[in-house]
CSV table of C-alpha atoms in Angstrom, one decimal:
chain,number,residue,atom,x,y,z
A,22,MET,CA,87.2,123.8,142.9
A,23,THR,CA,85.6,122.0,140.0
A,24,ASP,CA,82.0,122.9,139.7
A,25,THR,CA,79.7,119.9,139.6
A,26,THR,CA,76.3,121.6,140.0
A,27,GLY,CA,75.3,121.7,136.3
A,28,PRO,CA,76.5,122.1,132.7
A,29,THR,CA,77.5,125.3,131.1
A,30,ARG,CA,77.1,125.9,127.4
A,31,PRO,CA,80.5,126.7,125.8
A,32,PRO,CA,80.8,129.8,123.6
A,33,PRO,CA,81.0,129.3,119.8
A,34,GLU,CA,84.8,129.7,119.7
A,35,GLN,CA,85.1,127.0,122.4
A,36,ARG,CA,83.0,124.6,120.2
A,37,HIS,CA,85.4,125.2,117.3
A,38,ILE,CA,88.3,124.3,119.6
A,39,LEU,CA,86.4,121.1,120.7
A,40,ALA,CA,86.0,120.2,117.0
A,41,ALA,CA,89.8,120.5,116.5
A,42,LEU,CA,90.5,118.4,119.6
A,43,ALA,CA,88.0,115.7,118.7
A,44,LEU,CA,89.3,115.5,115.2
A,45,ALA,CA,92.8,115.1,116.5
A,46,GLN,CA,91.8,112.2,118.6
A,47,PHE,CA,89.9,110.7,115.6
A,48,ILE,CA,92.8,110.8,113.3
A,49,CYS,CA,95.3,109.3,115.8
A,50,SER,CA,92.9,106.5,116.6
A,51,PHE,CA,92.2,106.0,112.9
A,52,ALA,CA,95.9,105.6,112.2
A,53,GLY,CA,96.1,102.8,114.8
A,54,SER,CA,93.5,100.7,113.2
A,55,ASN,CA,93.1,101.5,109.5
A,56,MET,CA,96.2,99.5,108.5
A,57,ASN,CA,94.5,96.4,109.8
A,58,VAL,CA,92.6,96.1,106.5
A,59,MET,CA,95.7,96.9,104.4
A,60,ILE,CA,97.6,93.9,105.6
A,61,ASN,CA,97.5,92.0,102.3
A,62,ASP,CA,97.8,95.1,100.1
A,63,ILE,CA,100.8,96.5,102.0
A,64,SER,CA,102.6,93.2,102.3
A,65,GLU,CA,102.2,92.5,98.6
A,66,ASP,CA,103.1,96.1,97.4
A,67,LEU,CA,106.2,96.4,99.7
A,68,ASP,CA,107.2,92.7,99.4
A,69,THR,CA,106.9,92.0,103.1
A,70,THR,CA,104.9,89.7,105.4
A,71,VAL,CA,101.8,89.9,107.6
A,72,GLN,CA,104.2,89.9,110.6
A,73,GLY,CA,106.1,92.8,109.0
A,74,VAL,CA,102.9,94.9,108.8
A,75,GLN,CA,102.0,93.8,112.4
A,76,VAL,CA,105.4,95.2,113.6
A,77,ALA,CA,104.7,98.5,111.8
A,78,ILE,CA,101.3,98.8,113.5
A,79,THR,CA,102.6,97.8,116.9
A,80,VAL,CA,105.7,100.1,116.8
A,81,PHE,CA,103.3,103.0,116.0
A,82,LEU,CA,101.3,102.3,119.1
A,83,LEU,CA,104.4,101.6,121.1
A,84,VAL,CA,106.1,104.9,120.2
A,85,MET,CA,102.9,106.7,121.2
A,86,ALA,CA,102.8,104.9,124.6
A,87,ALA,CA,106.6,105.4,125.2
A,88,LEU,CA,106.6,109.1,124.5
A,89,MET,CA,103.2,110.2,125.8
A,90,ILE,CA,104.5,110.9,129.4
A,91,PRO,CA,107.4,113.1,128.1
A,92,GLY,CA,104.9,114.7,125.7
A,93,GLY,CA,102.5,115.6,128.5
A,94,LYS,CA,105.4,117.0,130.5
A,95,LEU,CA,106.6,119.2,127.6
A,96,THR,CA,103.2,121.0,127.6
A,97,ASP,CA,104.0,122.6,130.9
A,98,ARG,CA,107.2,124.0,129.6
A,99,TYR,CA,106.3,125.0,126.0
A,100,GLY,CA,102.6,125.4,126.2
A,101,ARG,CA,99.7,123.2,125.2
A,102,LYS,CA,98.9,124.9,121.9
A,103,ARG,CA,102.6,124.9,120.7
A,104,CYS,CA,102.9,121.2,121.5
A,105,PHE,CA,99.6,120.5,119.8
A,106,VAL,CA,100.5,122.3,116.6
A,107,THR,CA,104.0,120.9,116.5
A,108,GLY,CA,102.6,117.4,116.9
A,109,LEU,CA,100.2,118.0,114.1
A,110,VAL,CA,103.0,119.1,111.8
A,111,VAL,CA,105.3,116.1,112.6
A,112,TYR,CA,102.3,113.8,112.2
A,113,GLY,CA,101.5,115.3,108.8
A,114,VAL,CA,105.1,114.9,107.5
A,115,GLY,CA,105.0,111.3,108.7
A,116,ALA,CA,101.7,110.6,106.8
A,117,LEU,CA,103.1,112.0,103.6
A,118,LEU,CA,106.3,110.0,103.9
A,119,SER,CA,104.3,106.9,104.5
A,120,ALA,CA,102.2,107.5,101.4
A,121,ALA,CA,105.4,107.6,99.3
A,122,SER,CA,107.2,104.8,101.1
A,123,PRO,CA,109.1,102.4,98.7
A,124,GLY,CA,109.6,99.7,101.4
A,125,LEU,CA,108.7,98.6,104.9
A,126,GLY,CA,111.6,100.5,106.4
A,127,VAL,CA,110.4,103.9,105.2
A,128,LEU,CA,106.8,103.0,106.1
A,129,ILE,CA,108.0,102.3,109.7
A,130,LEU,CA,109.9,105.6,109.7
A,131,GLY,CA,106.9,107.6,108.5
A,132,ASN,CA,104.0,105.8,110.1
A,133,SER,CA,105.4,104.2,113.1
A,134,ILE,CA,108.0,106.8,114.2
A,135,LEU,CA,107.0,110.2,112.9
A,136,GLU,CA,103.3,109.7,113.3
A,137,GLY,CA,103.9,108.1,116.7
A,138,VAL,CA,106.0,111.1,117.8
A,139,GLY,CA,103.5,113.6,116.5
A,140,THR,CA,100.7,111.8,118.3
A,141,ALA,CA,102.6,111.8,121.6
A,142,LEU,CA,103.0,115.6,121.3
A,143,LEU,CA,99.5,116.4,120.2
A,144,ILE,CA,97.3,114.1,122.3
A,145,PRO,CA,98.2,115.2,125.9
A,146,PRO,CA,97.1,118.8,125.0
A,147,VAL,CA,93.7,117.4,123.8
A,148,TYR,CA,92.9,116.1,127.3
A,149,ILE,CA,94.5,119.0,129.2
A,150,LEU,CA,92.6,121.7,127.3
A,151,THR,CA,89.3,119.8,127.6
A,152,THR,CA,89.8,119.5,131.4
A,153,LEU,CA,90.6,123.2,131.7
A,154,LEU,CA,88.0,124.5,129.4
A,155,TYR,CA,85.1,122.5,130.7
A,156,ARG,CA,84.8,123.2,134.4
A,157,ASP,CA,81.7,121.2,135.5
A,158,LEU,CA,81.3,117.5,135.5
A,159,THR,CA,78.4,117.2,133.1
A,160,SER,CA,79.8,119.6,130.4
A,161,ARG,CA,83.2,117.9,130.8
A,162,ALA,CA,81.6,114.5,130.3
A,163,ARG,CA,79.8,115.9,127.2
A,164,ALA,CA,83.1,117.2,125.8
A,165,PHE,CA,85.0,114.0,126.6
A,166,GLY,CA,82.1,112.0,125.2
A,167,ILE,CA,82.5,113.7,121.9
A,168,ILE,CA,86.3,113.3,121.9
A,169,MET,CA,86.1,109.6,123.0
A,170,ALA,CA,83.3,109.0,120.5
A,171,LEU,CA,85.5,110.3,117.6
A,172,GLY,CA,88.4,108.4,119.0
A,173,GLY,CA,86.4,105.2,119.2
A,174,VAL,CA,85.0,105.8,115.8
A,175,GLY,CA,88.4,106.4,114.4
A,176,ALA,CA,89.6,103.0,115.8
A,177,ALA,CA,86.4,101.1,114.9
A,178,ALA,CA,85.7,102.8,111.5
A,179,GLY,CA,89.3,102.9,110.6
A,180,PRO,CA,89.0,99.5,108.8
A,181,LEU,CA,85.9,100.7,106.8
A,182,ILE,CA,87.4,104.0,105.8
A,183,GLY,CA,90.8,102.5,105.2
A,184,GLY,CA,89.2,99.7,103.2
A,185,LEU,CA,87.2,102.0,101.0
A,186,ILE,CA,90.2,104.1,100.2
A,187,THR,CA,92.4,101.1,99.7
A,188,THR,CA,90.0,99.4,97.4
A,189,GLY,CA,88.9,102.5,95.5
A,190,ILE,CA,92.3,104.1,95.1
A,191,SER,CA,95.3,102.6,97.0
A,192,TRP,CA,96.5,102.0,100.5
A,193,ARG,CA,98.8,105.0,100.0
A,194,ALA,CA,95.8,107.3,99.6
A,195,ALA,CA,94.8,106.5,103.2
A,196,PHE,CA,97.9,108.3,104.4
A,197,VAL,CA,97.1,111.2,102.1
A,198,PHE,CA,93.7,111.3,103.7
A,199,GLN,CA,95.3,111.5,107.1
A,200,ALA,CA,97.5,114.4,106.0
A,201,LEU,CA,94.4,116.3,104.7
A,202,VAL,CA,92.6,115.9,108.0
A,203,ILE,CA,95.7,117.1,109.8
A,204,ALA,CA,95.6,120.3,107.6
A,205,VAL,CA,92.0,120.9,108.6
A,206,ILE,CA,92.9,120.5,112.3
A,207,VAL,CA,95.8,123.0,112.0
A,208,TRP,CA,93.4,125.5,110.4
A,209,LEU,CA,90.8,125.0,113.3
A,210,SER,CA,93.5,125.2,115.9
A,211,ARG,CA,94.2,128.9,115.2
A,212,ARG,CA,91.4,129.7,117.6
A,213,ILE,CA,93.0,127.9,120.5
A,214,GLU,CA,94.3,130.0,123.4
A,215,ASP,CA,96.2,128.4,126.2
A,216,PRO,CA,94.3,128.6,129.4
A,217,LEU,CA,97.5,128.4,131.4
A,218,PRO,CA,100.7,130.2,130.3
A,219,PRO,CA,103.8,128.0,129.6
A,220,ASP,CA,106.6,128.0,132.0
A,221,PRO,CA,110.0,128.0,130.1
A,222,THR,CA,111.8,127.6,133.4
A,223,ARG,CA,110.3,124.2,134.1
A,224,SER,CA,113.0,121.5,134.1
A,225,PHE,CA,112.7,118.4,131.9
A,226,ASP,CA,113.9,115.0,133.2
A,227,THR,CA,115.7,113.7,130.1
A,228,THR,CA,117.1,110.6,132.0
A,229,GLY,CA,113.5,109.7,133.1
A,230,ALA,CA,112.2,110.1,129.6
A,231,VAL,CA,114.9,107.8,128.2
A,232,LEU,CA,114.4,105.2,130.9
A,233,SER,CA,110.6,105.2,130.7
A,234,ALA,CA,110.6,104.9,126.9
A,235,ALA,CA,113.3,102.1,126.9
A,236,GLY,CA,111.4,100.1,129.5
A,237,LEU,CA,108.1,100.2,127.7
A,238,VAL,CA,109.7,99.4,124.4
A,239,LEU,CA,111.5,96.3,125.9
A,240,VAL,CA,108.3,95.0,127.4
A,241,VAL,CA,106.2,95.2,124.2
A,242,MET,CA,109.1,93.9,122.1
A,243,GLY,CA,109.3,90.9,124.5
A,244,ILE,CA,105.6,90.2,123.8
A,245,LEU,CA,106.2,90.4,120.1
A,246,ALA,CA,109.1,87.9,120.4
A,247,ALA,CA,106.8,85.2,122.0
A,248,ASP,CA,106.2,83.4,118.7
A,249,ASN,CA,109.9,83.2,117.8
A,250,ASN,CA,111.8,82.5,121.0
A,251,ILE,CA,110.3,82.1,124.5
A,252,TRP,CA,113.6,82.8,126.2
A,253,LEU,CA,114.1,86.0,124.2
A,254,MET,CA,110.6,87.0,125.2
A,255,ALA,CA,111.3,86.4,128.9
A,256,GLY,CA,114.6,88.2,128.7
A,257,LEU,CA,113.2,91.3,127.1
A,258,ILE,CA,110.2,91.5,129.4
A,259,VAL,CA,112.4,91.0,132.5
A,260,LEU,CA,114.9,93.6,131.2
A,261,GLY,CA,112.0,96.0,130.5
A,262,VAL,CA,110.6,95.6,134.0
A,263,LEU,CA,114.0,96.3,135.5
A,264,VAL,CA,114.5,99.4,133.4
A,265,LEU,CA,111.0,100.7,134.5
A,266,ALA,CA,111.9,100.0,138.1
A,267,TRP,CA,115.1,102.0,137.6
A,268,PHE,CA,112.9,104.8,136.2
A,269,LEU,CA,110.6,104.8,139.2
A,270,ARG,CA,113.5,104.7,141.6
A,271,SER,CA,115.1,107.6,139.7
A,272,SER,CA,111.9,109.6,140.0
A,273,ARG,CA,111.6,108.9,143.7
A,274,ASP,CA,115.2,110.0,144.3
A,275,LYS,CA,114.7,113.3,142.3
A,276,GLU,CA,111.5,114.0,144.3
A,277,ARG,CA,113.4,113.5,147.6
A,278,ALA,CA,116.2,115.8,146.4
A,279,GLY,CA,113.6,118.5,145.6
A,280,GLU,CA,114.0,118.2,141.9
A,281,GLU,CA,111.1,117.7,139.4
A,282,PRO,CA,111.0,114.2,137.9
A,283,LEU,CA,109.4,113.3,134.6
A,284,LEU,CA,106.6,111.5,136.5
A,285,SER,CA,105.8,112.3,140.1
A,286,LEU,CA,105.1,109.2,142.1
A,287,GLY,CA,102.5,111.2,143.9
A,288,LEU,CA,100.2,110.6,140.9
A,289,PHE,CA,99.9,107.0,142.0
A,290,ARG,CA,98.7,107.9,145.6
A,291,VAL,CA,95.1,108.5,144.4
A,292,ARG,CA,93.4,105.1,144.4
A,293,THR,CA,90.5,106.2,142.3
A,294,SER,CA,92.8,107.4,139.5
A,295,ASN,CA,94.9,104.2,139.7
A,296,LEU,CA,91.8,102.1,139.1
A,297,GLY,CA,90.7,104.4,136.3
A,298,LEU,CA,94.1,104.0,134.6
A,299,ILE,CA,93.7,100.2,134.7
A,300,THR,CA,90.3,100.4,133.1
A,301,GLN,CA,91.6,102.7,130.4
A,302,ASN,CA,94.5,100.3,129.6
A,303,VAL,CA,92.2,97.3,129.3
A,304,GLN,CA,89.6,99.1,127.3
A,305,TRP,CA,92.0,100.1,124.5
A,306,LEU,CA,93.6,96.6,124.7
A,307,LEU,CA,90.2,95.1,124.0
A,308,LEU,CA,89.4,97.6,121.2
A,309,MET,CA,92.7,97.3,119.3
A,310,GLY,CA,93.2,93.6,120.1
A,311,THR,CA,89.7,92.8,118.8
A,312,SER,CA,90.1,95.0,115.7
A,313,PHE,CA,93.4,93.4,114.7
A,314,THR,CA,92.3,89.9,115.4
A,315,VAL,CA,89.0,90.0,113.5
A,316,ALA,CA,90.5,92.0,110.6
A,317,ALA,CA,93.4,89.6,110.2
A,318,TYR,CA,91.2,86.6,110.5
A,319,LEU,CA,88.7,87.9,107.9
A,320,GLN,CA,91.4,88.7,105.4
A,321,VAL,CA,93.8,85.9,105.9
A,322,VAL,CA,91.5,83.0,106.8
A,323,ARG,CA,88.2,84.0,105.2
A,324,GLY,CA,89.8,85.8,102.2
A,325,TYR,CA,87.7,89.0,102.5
A,326,ASP,CA,88.9,92.1,100.9
A,327,ALA,CA,89.5,95.5,102.6
A,328,VAL,CA,86.0,96.8,101.9
A,329,GLN,CA,84.2,93.7,103.1
A,330,THR,CA,86.3,93.7,106.3
A,331,GLY,CA,85.6,97.4,106.9
A,332,VAL,CA,81.8,97.0,106.3
A,333,ILE,CA,81.7,94.3,109.0
A,334,PHE,CA,83.3,96.6,111.5
A,335,THR,CA,80.5,99.2,111.0
A,336,ALA,CA,78.6,97.4,113.7
A,337,ALA,CA,81.3,98.2,116.3
A,338,THR,CA,81.4,101.8,115.0
A,339,LEU,CA,77.7,102.3,115.4
A,340,GLY,CA,77.8,100.8,118.9
A,341,LEU,CA,80.6,103.2,119.9
A,342,LEU,CA,78.7,106.2,118.6
A,343,VAL,CA,75.5,105.4,120.3
A,344,THR,CA,77.0,105.1,123.8
A,345,SER,CA,79.8,107.6,123.5
A,346,LEU,CA,77.6,110.4,122.4
A,347,SER,CA,75.2,109.7,125.2
A,348,ALA,CA,78.0,110.2,127.8
A,349,ALA,CA,76.6,113.5,129.2
A,350,ALA,CA,73.1,112.1,129.7
A,351,LEU,CA,74.4,108.8,131.1
A,352,ALA,CA,76.7,110.7,133.5
A,353,ARG,CA,73.7,112.5,135.0
A,354,ARG,CA,71.8,109.3,135.6
A,355,ARG,CA,74.4,106.7,136.5
A,356,SER,CA,77.6,106.7,138.5
A,357,GLN,CA,80.9,106.4,136.6
A,358,ARG,CA,81.6,103.1,138.3
A,359,THR,CA,78.2,101.7,137.0
A,360,LEU,CA,79.0,102.8,133.5
A,361,ILE,CA,82.5,101.4,133.5
A,362,THR,CA,81.5,98.0,134.9
A,363,THR,CA,78.4,97.7,132.7
A,364,GLY,CA,80.6,98.5,129.7
A,365,PHE,CA,83.1,95.7,130.5
A,366,VAL,CA,80.3,93.2,131.0
A,367,VAL,CA,78.8,94.1,127.6
A,368,ALA,CA,82.2,94.2,125.8
A,369,VAL,CA,83.3,90.8,127.2
A,370,ALA,CA,79.9,89.3,126.3
A,371,GLY,CA,80.5,90.7,122.8
A,372,VAL,CA,83.8,88.9,122.5
A,373,ALA,CA,82.2,85.6,123.7
A,374,VAL,CA,79.5,86.1,121.0
A,375,LEU,CA,82.1,86.7,118.4
A,376,VAL,CA,83.9,83.5,119.2
A,377,GLY,CA,80.7,81.4,119.4
A,378,LEU,CA,79.1,82.7,116.2
A,379,ALA,CA,82.3,82.7,114.1
A,380,GLY,CA,82.9,79.1,115.0
A,381,SER,CA,79.4,78.0,114.1
A,382,PHE,CA,78.6,80.0,111.0
A,383,THR,CA,80.5,80.9,107.8
A,384,THR,CA,78.4,84.0,106.9
A,385,ALA,CA,79.9,87.5,107.5
A,386,TRP,CA,76.8,88.4,109.5
A,387,ALA,CA,78.0,86.1,112.3
A,388,PHE,CA,80.5,88.8,113.3
A,389,VAL,CA,77.9,91.7,113.5
A,390,PRO,CA,76.2,90.9,116.9
A,391,GLY,CA,79.5,90.4,118.7
A,392,LEU,CA,81.1,93.6,117.2
A,393,LEU,CA,78.0,95.6,118.0
A,394,LEU,CA,78.2,94.5,121.7
A,395,VAL,CA,81.9,95.2,121.9
A,396,GLY,CA,81.3,98.7,120.4
A,397,LEU,CA,78.4,99.4,122.8
A,398,GLY,CA,80.4,98.3,125.8
A,399,LEU,CA,83.5,100.2,125.0
A,400,GLY,CA,81.6,103.4,124.1
A,401,LEU,CA,79.8,103.2,127.4
A,402,MET,CA,83.0,103.2,129.5
A,403,LEU,CA,85.7,105.2,127.6
A,404,THR,CA,84.4,108.6,128.7
A,405,PRO,CA,83.8,107.9,132.4
A,406,SER,CA,87.3,106.2,132.7
A,407,VAL,CA,88.9,109.4,131.3
A,408,ASN,CA,86.8,111.6,133.5
A,409,VAL,CA,87.7,109.6,136.6
A,410,VAL,CA,91.4,110.1,136.0
A,411,GLN,CA,91.5,113.7,134.7
A,412,SER,CA,89.2,115.0,137.4
A,413,SER,CA,91.3,113.5,140.2
A,414,PHE,CA,94.0,116.2,140.0
A,415,PRO,CA,94.2,120.0,140.1
A,416,GLU,CA,95.1,122.2,137.1
A,417,GLU,CA,98.8,122.3,137.8
A,418,ARG,CA,99.1,118.5,137.5
A,419,GLN,CA,97.0,118.1,134.3
A,420,GLY,CA,100.2,117.9,132.1
A,421,GLU,CA,101.5,115.0,134.1
A,422,ILE,CA,98.3,113.1,134.5
A,423,SER,CA,97.3,113.6,130.9
A,424,GLY,CA,100.6,112.2,129.7
A,425,LEU,CA,100.4,109.3,132.0
A,426,SER,CA,96.7,108.6,131.1
A,427,ARG,CA,97.4,108.6,127.4
A,428,SER,CA,100.5,106.5,127.8
A,429,VAL,CA,98.6,103.9,129.8
A,430,SER,CA,95.8,103.9,127.1
A,431,ASN,CA,98.2,103.6,124.2
A,432,LEU,CA,100.2,101.0,126.0
A,433,GLY,CA,96.9,99.0,126.2
A,434,SER,CA,96.6,99.4,122.4
A,435,SER,CA,100.1,98.2,122.0
A,436,PHE,CA,99.5,95.2,124.2
A,437,GLY,CA,96.2,94.4,122.5
A,438,THR,CA,97.9,94.3,119.0
A,439,ALA,CA,101.0,92.6,120.3
A,440,ILE,CA,99.3,89.9,122.3
A,441,ALA,CA,96.6,89.1,119.7
A,442,GLY,CA,99.0,89.4,116.8
A,443,THR,CA,101.5,87.1,118.4
A,444,ILE,CA,98.9,84.4,118.9
A,445,LEU,CA,97.6,84.8,115.3
A,446,VAL,CA,101.0,84.8,113.7
A,447,ALA,CA,101.9,81.6,115.4
A,448,GLY,CA,99.0,79.9,113.5
A,449,LEU,CA,96.4,81.8,111.5
A,450,THR,CA,93.6,79.3,111.8
A,451,LYS,CA,90.2,79.3,113.4
A,452,GLY,CA,91.7,77.8,116.6
A,453,ALA,CA,94.3,80.6,116.8
A,454,TYR,CA,91.5,83.2,116.3
A,455,ALA,CA,89.5,81.7,119.2
A,456,VAL,CA,92.5,81.6,121.5
A,457,ALA,CA,93.3,85.3,120.8
A,458,MET,CA,89.8,86.4,121.4
A,459,ILE,CA,89.4,84.3,124.6
A,460,THR,CA,92.7,85.8,125.9
A,461,LEU,CA,91.3,89.3,125.3
A,462,ALA,CA,88.1,88.4,127.1
A,463,VAL,CA,90.0,87.1,130.2
A,464,ILE,CA,92.0,90.3,130.3
A,465,GLY,CA,88.7,92.2,130.0
A,466,LEU,CA,87.5,90.5,133.2
A,467,GLY,CA,90.5,92.0,134.9
A,468,GLY,CA,89.4,95.4,133.8
A,469,LEU,CA,85.9,94.6,135.1
A,470,ALA,CA,87.4,93.8,138.5
A,471,ALA,CA,89.2,97.1,138.6
A,472,GLY,CA,86.1,99.0,137.6
A,473,ALA,CA,84.1,97.3,140.4
A,474,LEU,CA,86.6,98.6,143.0
A,475,LEU,CA,85.9,102.2,142.0
A,476,PRO,CA,83.9,104.3,144.5
A,477,ARG,CA,80.1,104.3,144.0
A,478,THR,CA,80.2,108.1,143.9
A,479,PRO,CA,83.1,110.4,143.1
A,480,PRO,CA,85.1,111.5,146.2
A,481,ARG,CA,84.4,115.0,147.4
A,482,GLU,CA,86.7,117.3,145.5
A,483,GLY,CA,89.1,120.0,146.4
A,484,HIS,CA,90.8,122.3,144.0
A,485,GLY,CA,90.7,120.9,140.5
A,486,GLY,CA,89.5,117.5,141.6
A,487,GLN,CA,92.2,116.8,144.3
A,488,PRO,CA,90.6,115.0,147.2
A,489,VAL,CA,90.0,117.1,150.2
A,490,ARG,CA,92.7,116.7,152.9
A,491,GLY,CA,91.9,114.0,155.4
A,492,GLU,CA,89.7,112.0,153.0
A,493,ARG,CA,90.8,108.7,151.5
A,494,SER,CA,91.1,108.8,147.8
A,495,GLY,CA,88.7,106.2,146.3
A,496,ALA,CA,86.8,105.6,149.5
A,497,THR,CA,83.4,104.3,148.8
């Protein structure tokens, strides 16, 4: 049973491991947002367009989302540390290839494909290891708070760090920076010992992996096609939904036949976890959608350079840091539902402030209050949403739920960039900016509704967080 009586202080070697895990989340989140301030530099250097760079960013996020479930499943068969280190190596190769890319195609191969595959391998172990190493709710909240803080900072500070590197050296140096951070993480990861031994006899559902990845790719590509051909968009989305339905039916049939599917449908029988997954998806959609929209607007419409754009995003970074690093203290005082719903209210209010002030003032300071509120709100709810999901399942299911959780979050990032980017590309004007932000705020209200349906207090737990038999999952 997961102990919820009080925190335990991790030994020094465990803190070194946490540093490696948190840095891994930082660099992967950084990779998803730092290119937002390189839009002009990359498009000019590689002789491409804003839409071409948007595609590279979205494909990176999409590859992560599509492969995160298979990546989580592979940890059971090959071990969490082996998958973590392998993912780091693949990611590092992709970063170096991106730094040397002569054109958009090679950039997509290095950044979007290799870094995306590497991330899908290394991120599930981050969440599995954290859940297994930190047994009580408060210390787990503290650990996830640090990881989510660095993840949020990576996403929010990506524009500033990327802008400084791009302006001071070159956009290519930003990828060299990523490779250097990966080298540090590899060095720190030598202390990691797998809490659970790998099971090489575990089967791997290749058909399920192909179907799930294909379905997700089709859906997001459909969203990207919205500004070109509405019928193509509808066709791709419908086809994607059909493929995903095929995947779910295949998983159900395998379970009934006594085989192990890529994704057990039993994961969706826990109501609390389902609601937590929805909130995770919308949170990252808000974060990445806002980051892309504001960065594109500042550079393309206002004419700001990479550093100016990055400095403005410092407000969101500070907000994320303040609330994310307070996760353990907040978890002791407030329920996870309260933190999540409050976070959505603050973040949606931040989007409204962004739209209102940007439309009324031409100064860069007009963006600061809204971004600060968005950062505070997101930082407040990122950690409890992860804790809600991961703590709902026992140790033996951490590989599955971690992969699903990260896939849902990264799919939210893909949706955020795709939806906002599609609206902006259709017309990069003040009106298009407002429409994109309002769309994100409306989706945020959907996340708020899901958060409000979470139980007031966590359900009484059995082994590893599995609800006790006879108790309704998610009952208030």
